[in-house]
Coordinates of C-alpha atoms in Angstrom, one line a residue:
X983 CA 0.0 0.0 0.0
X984 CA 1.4 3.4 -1.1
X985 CA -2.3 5.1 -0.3
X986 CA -5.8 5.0 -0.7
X987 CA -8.9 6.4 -2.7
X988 CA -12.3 6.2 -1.2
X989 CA -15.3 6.9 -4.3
X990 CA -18.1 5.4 -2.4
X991 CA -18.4 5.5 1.7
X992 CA -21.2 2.9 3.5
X993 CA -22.1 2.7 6.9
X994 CA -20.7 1.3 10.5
X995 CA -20.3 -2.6 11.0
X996 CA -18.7 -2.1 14.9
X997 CA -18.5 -6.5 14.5
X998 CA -16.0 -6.4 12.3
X999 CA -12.4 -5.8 13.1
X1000 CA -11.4 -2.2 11.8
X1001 CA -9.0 -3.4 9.5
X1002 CA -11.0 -5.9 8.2
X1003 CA -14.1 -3.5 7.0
X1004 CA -14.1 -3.6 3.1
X1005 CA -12.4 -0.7 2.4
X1006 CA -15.5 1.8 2.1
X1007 CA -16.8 1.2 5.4
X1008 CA -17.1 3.1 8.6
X1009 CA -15.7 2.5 12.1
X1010 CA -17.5 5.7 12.9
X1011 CA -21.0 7.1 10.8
X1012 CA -22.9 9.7 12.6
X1013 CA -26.0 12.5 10.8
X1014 CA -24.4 10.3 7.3
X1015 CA -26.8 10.2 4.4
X1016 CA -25.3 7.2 2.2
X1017 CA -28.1 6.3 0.0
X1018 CA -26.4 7.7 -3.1
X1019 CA -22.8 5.9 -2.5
X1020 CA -21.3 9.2 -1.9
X1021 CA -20.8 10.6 1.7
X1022 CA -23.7 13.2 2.1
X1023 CA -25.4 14.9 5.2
X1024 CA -29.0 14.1 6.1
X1025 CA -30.7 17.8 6.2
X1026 CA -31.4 19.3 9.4
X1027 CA -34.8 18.6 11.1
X1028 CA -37.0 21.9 10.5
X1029 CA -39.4 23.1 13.5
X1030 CA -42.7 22.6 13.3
X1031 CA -46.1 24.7 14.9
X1032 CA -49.3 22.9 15.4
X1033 CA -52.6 23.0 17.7
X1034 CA -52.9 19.9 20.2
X1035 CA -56.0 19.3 20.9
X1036 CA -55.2 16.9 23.8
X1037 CA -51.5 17.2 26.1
X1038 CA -48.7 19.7 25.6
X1039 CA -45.3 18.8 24.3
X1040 CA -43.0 18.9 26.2
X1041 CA -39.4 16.8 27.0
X1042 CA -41.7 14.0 28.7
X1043 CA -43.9 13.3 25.3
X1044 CA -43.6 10.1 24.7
X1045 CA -46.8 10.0 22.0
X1046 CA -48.0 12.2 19.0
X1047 CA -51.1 11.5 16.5
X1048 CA -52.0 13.6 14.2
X1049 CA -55.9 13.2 13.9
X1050 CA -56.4 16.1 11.1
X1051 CA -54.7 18.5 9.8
X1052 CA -55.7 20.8 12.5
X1053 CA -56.0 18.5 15.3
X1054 CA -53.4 16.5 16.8
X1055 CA -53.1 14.4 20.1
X1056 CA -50.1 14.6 22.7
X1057 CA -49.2 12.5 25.4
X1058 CA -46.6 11.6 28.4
X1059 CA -48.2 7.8 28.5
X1060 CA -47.3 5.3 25.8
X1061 CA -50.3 5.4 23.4
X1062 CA -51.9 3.1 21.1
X1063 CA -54.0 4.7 18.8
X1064 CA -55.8 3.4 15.3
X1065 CA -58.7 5.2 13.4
X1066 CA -61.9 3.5 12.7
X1067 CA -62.3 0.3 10.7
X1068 CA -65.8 0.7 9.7
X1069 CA -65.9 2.2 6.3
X1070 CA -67.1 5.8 6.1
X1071 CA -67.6 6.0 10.2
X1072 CA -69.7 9.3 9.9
X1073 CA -68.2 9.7 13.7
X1074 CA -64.7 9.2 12.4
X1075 CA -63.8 7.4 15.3
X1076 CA -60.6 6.3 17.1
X1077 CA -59.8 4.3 19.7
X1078 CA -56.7 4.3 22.6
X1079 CA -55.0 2.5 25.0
X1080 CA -52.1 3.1 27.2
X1081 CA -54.7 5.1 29.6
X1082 CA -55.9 3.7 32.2
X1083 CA -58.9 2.2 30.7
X1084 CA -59.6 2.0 26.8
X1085 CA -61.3 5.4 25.3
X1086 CA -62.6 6.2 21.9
X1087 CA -63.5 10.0 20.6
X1088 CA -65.1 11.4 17.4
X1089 CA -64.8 14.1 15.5
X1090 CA -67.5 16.3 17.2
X1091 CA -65.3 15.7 20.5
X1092 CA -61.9 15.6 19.9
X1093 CA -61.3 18.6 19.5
X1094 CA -61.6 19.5 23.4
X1095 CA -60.5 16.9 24.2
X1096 CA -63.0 14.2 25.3
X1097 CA -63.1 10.4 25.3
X1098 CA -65.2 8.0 26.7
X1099 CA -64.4 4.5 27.7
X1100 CA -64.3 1.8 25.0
X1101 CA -66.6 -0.3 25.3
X1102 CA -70.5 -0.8 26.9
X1103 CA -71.2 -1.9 29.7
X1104 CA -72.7 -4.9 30.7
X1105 CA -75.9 -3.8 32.7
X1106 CA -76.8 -5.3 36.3
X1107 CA -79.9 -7.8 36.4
X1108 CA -83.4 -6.5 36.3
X1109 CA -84.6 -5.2 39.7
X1110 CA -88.2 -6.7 39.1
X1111 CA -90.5 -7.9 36.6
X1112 CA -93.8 -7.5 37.6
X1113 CA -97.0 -8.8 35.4
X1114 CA -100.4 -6.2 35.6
X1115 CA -103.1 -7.8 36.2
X1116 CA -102.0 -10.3 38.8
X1117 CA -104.8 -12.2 37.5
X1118 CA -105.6 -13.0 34.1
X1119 CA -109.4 -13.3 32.7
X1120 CA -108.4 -15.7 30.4
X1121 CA -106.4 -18.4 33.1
X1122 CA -109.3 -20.8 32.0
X1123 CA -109.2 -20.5 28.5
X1124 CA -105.2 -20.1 26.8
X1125 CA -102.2 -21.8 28.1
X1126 CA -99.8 -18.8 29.0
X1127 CA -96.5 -18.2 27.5
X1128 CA -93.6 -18.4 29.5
X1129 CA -91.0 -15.2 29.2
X1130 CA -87.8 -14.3 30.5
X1131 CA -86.6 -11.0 30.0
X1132 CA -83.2 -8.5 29.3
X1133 CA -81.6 -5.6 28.5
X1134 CA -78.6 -3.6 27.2
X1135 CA -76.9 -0.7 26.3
X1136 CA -76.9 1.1 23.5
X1137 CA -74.7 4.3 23.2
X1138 CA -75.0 7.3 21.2
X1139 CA -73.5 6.0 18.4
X1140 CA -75.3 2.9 17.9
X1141 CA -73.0 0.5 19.6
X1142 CA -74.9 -1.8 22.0
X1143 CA -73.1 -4.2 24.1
X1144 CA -73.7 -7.4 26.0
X1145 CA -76.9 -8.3 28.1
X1146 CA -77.6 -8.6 31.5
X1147 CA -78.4 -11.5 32.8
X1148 CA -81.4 -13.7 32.7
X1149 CA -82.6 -14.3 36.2
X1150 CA -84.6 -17.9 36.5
X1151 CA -86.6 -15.9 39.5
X1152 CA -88.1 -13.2 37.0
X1153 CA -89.3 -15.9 34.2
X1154 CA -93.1 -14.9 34.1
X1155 CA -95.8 -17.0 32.6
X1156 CA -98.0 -14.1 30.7
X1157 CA -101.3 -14.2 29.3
X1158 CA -102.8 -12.2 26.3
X1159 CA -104.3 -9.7 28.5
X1160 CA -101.4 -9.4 30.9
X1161 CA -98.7 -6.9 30.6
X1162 CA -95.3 -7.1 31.9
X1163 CA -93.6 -4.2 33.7
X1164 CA -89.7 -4.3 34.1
X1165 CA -87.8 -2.0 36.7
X1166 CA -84.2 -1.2 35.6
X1167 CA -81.4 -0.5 37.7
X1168 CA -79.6 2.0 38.1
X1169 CA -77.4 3.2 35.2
X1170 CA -73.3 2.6 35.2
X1171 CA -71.5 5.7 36.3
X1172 CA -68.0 6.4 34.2
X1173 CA -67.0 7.9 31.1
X1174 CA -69.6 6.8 28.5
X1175 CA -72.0 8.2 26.9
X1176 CA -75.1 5.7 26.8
X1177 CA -78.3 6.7 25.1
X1178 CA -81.1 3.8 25.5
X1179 CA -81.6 0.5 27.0
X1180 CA -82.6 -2.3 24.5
X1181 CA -85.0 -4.7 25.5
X1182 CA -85.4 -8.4 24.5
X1183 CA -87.6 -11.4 25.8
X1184 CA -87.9 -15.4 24.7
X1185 CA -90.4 -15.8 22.2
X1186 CA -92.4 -18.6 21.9
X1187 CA -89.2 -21.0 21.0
X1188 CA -86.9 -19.5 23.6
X1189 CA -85.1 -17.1 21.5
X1190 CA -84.6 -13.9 23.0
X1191 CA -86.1 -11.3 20.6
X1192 CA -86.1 -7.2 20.1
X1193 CA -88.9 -5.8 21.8
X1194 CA -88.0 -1.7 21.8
X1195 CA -85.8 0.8 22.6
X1196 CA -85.9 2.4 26.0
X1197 CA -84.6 6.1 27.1
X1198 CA -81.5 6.0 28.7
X1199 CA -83.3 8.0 31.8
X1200 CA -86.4 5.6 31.7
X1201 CA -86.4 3.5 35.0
X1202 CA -89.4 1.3 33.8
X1203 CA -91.6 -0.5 30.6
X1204 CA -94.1 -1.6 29.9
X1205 CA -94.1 -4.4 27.7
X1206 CA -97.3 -5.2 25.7
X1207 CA -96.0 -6.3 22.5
X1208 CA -97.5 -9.3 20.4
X1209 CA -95.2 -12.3 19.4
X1210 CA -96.2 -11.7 16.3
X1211 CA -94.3 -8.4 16.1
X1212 CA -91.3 -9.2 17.8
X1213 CA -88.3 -8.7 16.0
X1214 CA -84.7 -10.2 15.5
X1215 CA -82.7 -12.1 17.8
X1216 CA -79.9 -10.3 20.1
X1217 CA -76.9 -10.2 18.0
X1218 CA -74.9 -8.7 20.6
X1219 CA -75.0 -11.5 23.7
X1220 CA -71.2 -12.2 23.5
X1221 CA -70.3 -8.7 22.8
X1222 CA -67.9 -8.1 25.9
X1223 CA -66.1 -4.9 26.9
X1224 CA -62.7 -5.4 26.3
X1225 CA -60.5 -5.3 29.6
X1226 CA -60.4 -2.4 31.4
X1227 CA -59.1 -1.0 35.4
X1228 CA -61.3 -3.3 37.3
X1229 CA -59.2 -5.2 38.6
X1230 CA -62.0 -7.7 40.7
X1231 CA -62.6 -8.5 36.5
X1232 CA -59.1 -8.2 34.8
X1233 CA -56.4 -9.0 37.5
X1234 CA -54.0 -8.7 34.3
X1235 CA -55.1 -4.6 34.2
X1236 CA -56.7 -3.1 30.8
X1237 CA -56.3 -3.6 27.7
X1238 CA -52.8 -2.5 25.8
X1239 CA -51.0 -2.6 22.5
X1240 CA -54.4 -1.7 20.4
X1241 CA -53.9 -2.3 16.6
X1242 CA -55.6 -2.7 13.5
X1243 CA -55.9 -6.1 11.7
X1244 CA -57.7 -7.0 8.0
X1245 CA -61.1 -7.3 7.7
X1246 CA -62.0 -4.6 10.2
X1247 CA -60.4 -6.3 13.5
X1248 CA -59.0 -4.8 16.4
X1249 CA -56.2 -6.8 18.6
X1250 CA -54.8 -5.4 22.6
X1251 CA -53.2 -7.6 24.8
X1252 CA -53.9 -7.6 28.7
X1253 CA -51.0 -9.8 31.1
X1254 CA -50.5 -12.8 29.1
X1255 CA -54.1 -12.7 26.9
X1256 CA -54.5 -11.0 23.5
X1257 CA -58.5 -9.8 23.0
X1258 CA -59.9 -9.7 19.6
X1259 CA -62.9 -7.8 18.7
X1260 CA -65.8 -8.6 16.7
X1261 CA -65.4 -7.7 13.3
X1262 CA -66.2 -4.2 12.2
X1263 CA -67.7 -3.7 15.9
X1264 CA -64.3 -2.0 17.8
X1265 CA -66.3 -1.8 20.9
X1266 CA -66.7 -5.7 21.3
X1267 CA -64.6 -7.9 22.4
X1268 CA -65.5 -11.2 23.1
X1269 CA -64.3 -13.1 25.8
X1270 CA -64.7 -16.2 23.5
X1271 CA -62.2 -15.1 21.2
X1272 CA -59.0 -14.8 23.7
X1273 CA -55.9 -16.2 23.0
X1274 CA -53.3 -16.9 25.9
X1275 CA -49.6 -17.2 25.7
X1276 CA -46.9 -18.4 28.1
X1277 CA -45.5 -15.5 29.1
X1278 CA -46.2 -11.8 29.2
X1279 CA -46.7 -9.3 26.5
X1280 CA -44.6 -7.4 25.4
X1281 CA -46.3 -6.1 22.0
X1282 CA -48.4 -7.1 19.1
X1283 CA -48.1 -6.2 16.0
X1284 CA -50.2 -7.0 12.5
X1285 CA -48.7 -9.1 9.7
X1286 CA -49.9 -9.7 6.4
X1287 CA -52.1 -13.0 7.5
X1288 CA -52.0 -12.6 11.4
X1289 CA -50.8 -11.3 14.1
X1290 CA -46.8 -11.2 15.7
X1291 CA -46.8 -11.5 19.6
X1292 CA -44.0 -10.6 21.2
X1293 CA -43.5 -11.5 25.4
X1294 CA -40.8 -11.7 27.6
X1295 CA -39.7 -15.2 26.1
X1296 CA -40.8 -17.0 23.4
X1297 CA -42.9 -14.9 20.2
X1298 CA -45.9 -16.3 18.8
X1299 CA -47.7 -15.8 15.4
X1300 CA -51.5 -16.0 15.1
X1301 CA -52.8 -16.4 12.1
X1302 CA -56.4 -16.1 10.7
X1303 CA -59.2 -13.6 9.1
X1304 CA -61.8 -14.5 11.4
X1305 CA -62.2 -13.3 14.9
X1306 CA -63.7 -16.1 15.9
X1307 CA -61.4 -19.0 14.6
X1308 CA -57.9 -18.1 14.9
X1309 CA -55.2 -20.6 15.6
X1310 CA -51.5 -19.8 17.5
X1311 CA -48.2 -20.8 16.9
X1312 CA -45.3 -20.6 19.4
X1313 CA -42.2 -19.5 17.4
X1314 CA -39.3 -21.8 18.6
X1315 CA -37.0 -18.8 19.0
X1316 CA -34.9 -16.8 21.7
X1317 CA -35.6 -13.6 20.5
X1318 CA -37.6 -12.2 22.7
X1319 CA -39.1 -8.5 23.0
X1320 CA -37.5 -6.4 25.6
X1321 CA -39.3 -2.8 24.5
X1322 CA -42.3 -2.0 23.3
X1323 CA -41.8 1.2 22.0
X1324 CA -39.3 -0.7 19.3
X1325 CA -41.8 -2.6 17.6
X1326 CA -42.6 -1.1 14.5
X1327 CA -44.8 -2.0 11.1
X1328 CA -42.2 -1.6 8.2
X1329 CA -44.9 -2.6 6.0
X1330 CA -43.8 -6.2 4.5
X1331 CA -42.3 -7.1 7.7
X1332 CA -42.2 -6.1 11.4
X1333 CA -39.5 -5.0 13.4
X1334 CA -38.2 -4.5 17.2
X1335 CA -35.5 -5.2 19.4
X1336 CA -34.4 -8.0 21.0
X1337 CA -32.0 -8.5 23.4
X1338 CA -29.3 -9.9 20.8
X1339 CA -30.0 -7.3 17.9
X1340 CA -33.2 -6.1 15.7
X1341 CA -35.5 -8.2 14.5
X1342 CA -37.2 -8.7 11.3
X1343 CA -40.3 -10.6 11.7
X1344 CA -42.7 -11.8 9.1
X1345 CA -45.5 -14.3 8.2
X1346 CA -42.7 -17.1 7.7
X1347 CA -40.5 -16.4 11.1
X1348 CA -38.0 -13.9 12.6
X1349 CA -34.4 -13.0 11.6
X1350 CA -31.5 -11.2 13.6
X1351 CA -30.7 -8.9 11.0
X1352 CA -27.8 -7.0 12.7
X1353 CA -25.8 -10.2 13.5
X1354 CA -23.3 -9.1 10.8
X1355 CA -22.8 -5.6 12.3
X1356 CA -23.4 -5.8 16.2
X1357 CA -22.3 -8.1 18.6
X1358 CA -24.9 -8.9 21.6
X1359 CA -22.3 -6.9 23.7
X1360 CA -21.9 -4.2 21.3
X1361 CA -25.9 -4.3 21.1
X1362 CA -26.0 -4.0 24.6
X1363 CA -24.4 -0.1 24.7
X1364 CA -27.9 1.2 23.2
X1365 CA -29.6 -0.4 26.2
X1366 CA -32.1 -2.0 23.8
X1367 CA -34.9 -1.8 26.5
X1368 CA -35.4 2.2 26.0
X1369 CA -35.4 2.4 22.1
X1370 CA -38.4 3.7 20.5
X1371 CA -38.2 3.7 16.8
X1372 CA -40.4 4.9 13.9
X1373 CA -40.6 4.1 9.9
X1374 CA -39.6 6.6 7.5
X1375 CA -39.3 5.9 4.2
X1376 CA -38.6 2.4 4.6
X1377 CA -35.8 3.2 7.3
X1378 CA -36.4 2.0 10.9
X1379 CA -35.2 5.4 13.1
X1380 CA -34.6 4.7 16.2
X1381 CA -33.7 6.6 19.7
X1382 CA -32.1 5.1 22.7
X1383 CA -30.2 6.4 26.1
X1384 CA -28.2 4.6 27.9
X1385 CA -27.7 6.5 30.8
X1386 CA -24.5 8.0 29.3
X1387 CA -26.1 9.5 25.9
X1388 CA -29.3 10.1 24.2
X1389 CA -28.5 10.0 21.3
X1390 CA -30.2 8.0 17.8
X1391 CA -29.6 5.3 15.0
X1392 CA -30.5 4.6 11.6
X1393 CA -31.2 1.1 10.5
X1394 CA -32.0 0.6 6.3
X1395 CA -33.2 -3.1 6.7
X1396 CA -33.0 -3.1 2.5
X1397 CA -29.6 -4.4 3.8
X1398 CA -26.1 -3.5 2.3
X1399 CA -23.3 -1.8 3.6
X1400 CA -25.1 1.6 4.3
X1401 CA -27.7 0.0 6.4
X1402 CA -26.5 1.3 10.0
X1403 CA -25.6 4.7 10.9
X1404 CA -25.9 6.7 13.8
X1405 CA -27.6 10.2 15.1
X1406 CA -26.6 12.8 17.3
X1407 CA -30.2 13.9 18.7
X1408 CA -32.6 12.0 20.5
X1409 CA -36.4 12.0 20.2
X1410 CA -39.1 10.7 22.8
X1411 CA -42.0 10.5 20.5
X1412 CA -42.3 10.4 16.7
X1413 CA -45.1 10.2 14.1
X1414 CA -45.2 9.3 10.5
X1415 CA -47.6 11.5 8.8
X1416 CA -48.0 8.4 5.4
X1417 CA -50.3 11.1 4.0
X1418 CA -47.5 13.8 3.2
X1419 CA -44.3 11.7 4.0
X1420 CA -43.2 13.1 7.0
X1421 CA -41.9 11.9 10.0
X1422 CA -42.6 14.3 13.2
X1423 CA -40.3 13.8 16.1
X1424 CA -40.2 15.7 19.5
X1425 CA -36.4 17.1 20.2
X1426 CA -35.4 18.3 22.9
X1427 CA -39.4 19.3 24.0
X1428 CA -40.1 20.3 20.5
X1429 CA -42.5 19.3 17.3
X1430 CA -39.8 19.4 14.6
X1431 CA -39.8 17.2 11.1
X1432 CA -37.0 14.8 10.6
X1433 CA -35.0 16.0 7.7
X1434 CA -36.7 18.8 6.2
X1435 CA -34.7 21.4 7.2
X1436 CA -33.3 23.8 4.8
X1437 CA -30.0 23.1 6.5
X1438 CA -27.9 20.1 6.7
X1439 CA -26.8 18.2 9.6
X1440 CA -22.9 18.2 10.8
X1441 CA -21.7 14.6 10.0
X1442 CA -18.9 12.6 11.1
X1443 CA -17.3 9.5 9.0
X1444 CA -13.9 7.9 10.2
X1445 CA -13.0 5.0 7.6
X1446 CA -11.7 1.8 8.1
X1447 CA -8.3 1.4 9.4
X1448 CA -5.8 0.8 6.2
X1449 CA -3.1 -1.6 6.6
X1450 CA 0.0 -1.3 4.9
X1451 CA 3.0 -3.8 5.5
X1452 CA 5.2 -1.4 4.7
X1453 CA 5.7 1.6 6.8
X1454 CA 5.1 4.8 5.2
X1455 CA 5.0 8.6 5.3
X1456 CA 1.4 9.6 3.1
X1457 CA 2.5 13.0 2.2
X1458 CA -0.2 14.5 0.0
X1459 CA -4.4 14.0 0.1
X1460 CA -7.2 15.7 -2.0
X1461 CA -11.1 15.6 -0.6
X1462 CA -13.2 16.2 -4.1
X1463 CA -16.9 18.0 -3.3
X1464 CA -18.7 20.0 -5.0
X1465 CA -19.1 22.6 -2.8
X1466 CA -16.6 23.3 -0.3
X1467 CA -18.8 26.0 1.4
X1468 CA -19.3 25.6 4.9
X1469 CA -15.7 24.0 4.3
X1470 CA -15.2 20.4 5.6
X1471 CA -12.5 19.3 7.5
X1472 CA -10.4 15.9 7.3
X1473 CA -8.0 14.7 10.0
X1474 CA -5.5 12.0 9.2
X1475 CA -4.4 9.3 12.0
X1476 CA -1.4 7.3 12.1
X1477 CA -1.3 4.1 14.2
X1478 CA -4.0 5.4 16.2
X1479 CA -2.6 8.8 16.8
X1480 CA -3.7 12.3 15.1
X1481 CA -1.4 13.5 13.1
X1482 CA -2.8 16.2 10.9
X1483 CA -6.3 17.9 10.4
X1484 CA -7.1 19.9 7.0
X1485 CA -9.7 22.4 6.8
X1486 CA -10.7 22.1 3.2
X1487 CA -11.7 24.6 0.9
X1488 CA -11.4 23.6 -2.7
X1489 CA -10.2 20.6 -4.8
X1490 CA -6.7 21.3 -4.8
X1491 CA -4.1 18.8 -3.3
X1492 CA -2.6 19.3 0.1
X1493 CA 0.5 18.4 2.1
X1494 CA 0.6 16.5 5.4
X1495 CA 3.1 16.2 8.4
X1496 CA 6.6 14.4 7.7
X1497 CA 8.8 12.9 10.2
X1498 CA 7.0 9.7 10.8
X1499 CA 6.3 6.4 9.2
X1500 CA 3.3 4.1 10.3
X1501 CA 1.8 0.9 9.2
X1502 CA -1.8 1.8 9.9
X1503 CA -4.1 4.6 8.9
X1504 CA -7.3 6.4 9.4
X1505 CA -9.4 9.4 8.1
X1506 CA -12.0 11.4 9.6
X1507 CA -14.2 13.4 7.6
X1508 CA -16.7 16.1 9.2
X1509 CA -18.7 18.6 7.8
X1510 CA -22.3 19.4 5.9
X1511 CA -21.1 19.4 2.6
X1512 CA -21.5 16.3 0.4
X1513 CA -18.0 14.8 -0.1
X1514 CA -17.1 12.9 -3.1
X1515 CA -13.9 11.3 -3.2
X1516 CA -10.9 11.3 -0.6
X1517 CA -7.6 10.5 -1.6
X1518 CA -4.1 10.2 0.2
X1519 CA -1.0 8.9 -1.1
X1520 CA 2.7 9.2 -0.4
X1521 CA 3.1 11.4 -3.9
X1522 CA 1.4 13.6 -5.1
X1523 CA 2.1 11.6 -8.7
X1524 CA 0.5 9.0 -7.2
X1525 CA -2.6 11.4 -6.9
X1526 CA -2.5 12.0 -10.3
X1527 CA -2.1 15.3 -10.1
X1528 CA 1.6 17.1 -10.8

């Protein structure tokens, strides 16, 4: 080796030795943009000023939605958040967890602010049913139908939620000139916003049947309604709330992790239980279709077919369309979850850390896709358990601190030597707007948009470590840009010790230090100027240039 010429410059690979990276990759790539080959900066973030409708941002943040263009949600908790699945909702309806009980809002709402609890609630049993007269004229001549009667909730937007139940001390035997009276109880208190009681009763074959709609403030009805205009069964007699703060009902807490599946599904987990709702009815969630797992949750997260669970040990992958008939399958791996807040939807594929490395996670199983790059010990530094990561563009961006520094990563799972660099800024909360391409991120307390700046980022690149047998004096180097304005700077180190730093500020070749020879060498390259060939050589012949 008499020198080196870098034309292309790729990311980190900390695994590998320094002197063993192929000759174009980094020991060191922070605020690098390296999708073109070339070394470039990634633009500065740009602030940004919107209205929150709901929290404040502040260094605590730890979720952002954007609900409209106008409104937008803010939060210290960890959020889940997914829109509506029924088509044209006229409510435009979504639905949270990460509070302490399940909520949904609307578009009439939202904007102050308000959310009720997910959910109806299942009503107490009927306080009496009482038949008027006592007596019936016609004991002698009709046999008398036997009823049992109940009730539920309906709410202001038309969801209506599981029944009461059917007392065997309140089945009355009714003739045709008998009516029944029924005393409700008291309503629920809470968040909701209920709007009428449904009533049904067994028809002649035992089927409970629709028999009206009742005020929400009514305490009592009268039922005088003919069999013959009865109308259709109770859909809704499995149509639980999904797990919420009572504990005396969910000892594993509320529901967590809500997210949105294919054909109109919602999926949360609870402890070591993941809830599915009824199809296109995000309020209901049947007890009958739980699925339990070994350990705890960590996350879910949709796949094309299923659904990835993620706990403290082993994943799983559920896989169905149905609500109602989906089958699990423990994933004999290692690679357990050990932060939420990593798991993200990359689209094809799902990601999140591990405690070995990231994880890509699909339909067919998981891979450890920095095993290449990252040791498990190297891995470690990032303290794995505080990264929370967003997709941009098909990059996973991820924050972590470690106690030490707060700082961020980029990881292009497309793969290749540029997929790993690092950032110098750290984020607690992050959205990706898929409807204008942008990726929000609060820094430092505020709203700002990840690369959109008018500015560019300072970046630093430090090469591999060139070997040569031979020890030598590199007396002349050249850094090739195409604008040297702010000027870049390159520092040249010999067996590990700093032996020259150039500003730059045109094309021209340069001398460096004499009075040494070395067998290994390193450059350093900072600025915000896109930089597109380095060279160094011991002539400046060699350079090709006179």
């Amino acid at each position: 080796m008499t020198g080196f010429k870098l034309q292309t410059f790729s990311g980190q690979a900390p695994k590998v030795y320094a002197r063993l990276l192929p000759d174009d990759m980094a020991q060191v790539a922070t605020n690098c943009r390296l999708d073109s080959g070339r070394l470039e900066p990634w633009k500065s973030n740009s602030s940004s000023s919107v209205s929150f409708a709901t929290g404040t941002i502040s260094a605590s943040t730890k979720t952002i939605f954007k609900y409209s263009s106008s409104v937008w949600i803010a939060s210290n908790s960890e959020l889940d958040i997914v829109r509506s699945p029924v088509a044209e909702d006229p409510h435009e309806r979504i639905y949270l967890t990460g509070f302490s009980f399940p909520q949904m809002s609307t578009s009439t709402i939202i904007g102050n602010g308000t959310f009720y609890k997910l959910g109806i609630p299942k009503p107490a049993d009927l306080t009496a049913v009482d038949i008027s007269p006592t007596e019936s004229a016609n004991a002698d001549t009709e046999t008398p139908q036997s009823r049992s009667y109940i009730f539920t909730y309906v709410s202001y937007y038309g969801e209506e939620g599981v029944n009461c139940d059917a007392e065997a001390s309140q089945v009355v035997d009714v003739h045709s000139d008998q009516t029944v009276t029924l005393d409700f109880p008291p309503n629920p208190s809470g968040a909701y916003i209920l709007a009428k009681k449904r009533v049904y009763r067994t028809d002649a074959g035992g089927t409970y049947r629709f028999v009206a709609d009742v005020p929400i403030a009514t305490d009592t009805f009268a039922d005088n309604v003919a069999e013959v205009n009865l109308g259709e069964e109770i859909p809704t007699s499995t149509f639980d709330a999904p797990p919420d703060e009572v504990t005396a009902d969910h000892k594993d807490g509320p529901l967590l992790g809500l997210v949105s599946m294919p054909n109109g599904i919602l999926a949360g987990f609870s402890g070591q239980t993941v809830s599915f709702s009824e199809a296109f009815q995000p309020h209901a969630f049947p007890d009958e279709y739980k699925l339990t797992v070994k350990s705890d949750i960590v996350a879910i997260a949709p796949l094309n077919t299923g659904l990835l669970v993620l706990t403290k040990e082993k994943p799983a992958i559920i896989q169905g369309l149905d609500p109602s008939s989906m089958s699990m399958m423990e994933v004999d791996s290692s690679l357990s979850c050990v932060s939420k807040r990593s798991v993200v939807d990359m689209g094809e594929f799902v990601m999140y850390a591990s405690p070995d490395g990231l994880v890509m996670a699909n339909d067919n199983g998981l891979n450890l896709i920095t095993e290449q790059m990252l040791s498990r010990d190297q891995w470690q530094e990032y303290t794995p358990s505080s990264i929370a990561a967003f997709q941009w563009e098909g990059h996973y961006i991820a924050f972590y601190n470690n106690g030490t520094e707060s700082k961020g990563f980029i990881f292009d799972p497309r793969g290749g030597k540029n997929s790993f660099v690092k950032l110098d800024f750290h984020a607690t909360a992050g959205f990706n707007d898929l409807e204008t391409d942008q990726l929000y991120l609060v820094v430092g307390g505020s709203l700002v948009r990840f690369a959109e700046g008018s500015g560019a980022s300072n970046f630093v690149w430090r090469g591999k470590k060139f070997y040569s047998p031979r020890p030598i004096n590199p007396a002349v180097a050249k850094v090739e840009c195409d604008s040297y304005s702010p000027n870049p700077t390159m520092k040249l180190y010999a067996d590990g010790e700093l032996k020259h730093t150039q500003t730059v500020t045109n094309s021209n070749t340069f001398r460096l230090p004499s009075g040494y020879k070395a067998n290994e060498f390193e450059i350093e390259l900072a600025g915000s100027v896109a930089i597109n060939e380095v060279c160094v050589y011991e002539s400046a012949e060699e350079i090709g240039v006179q």
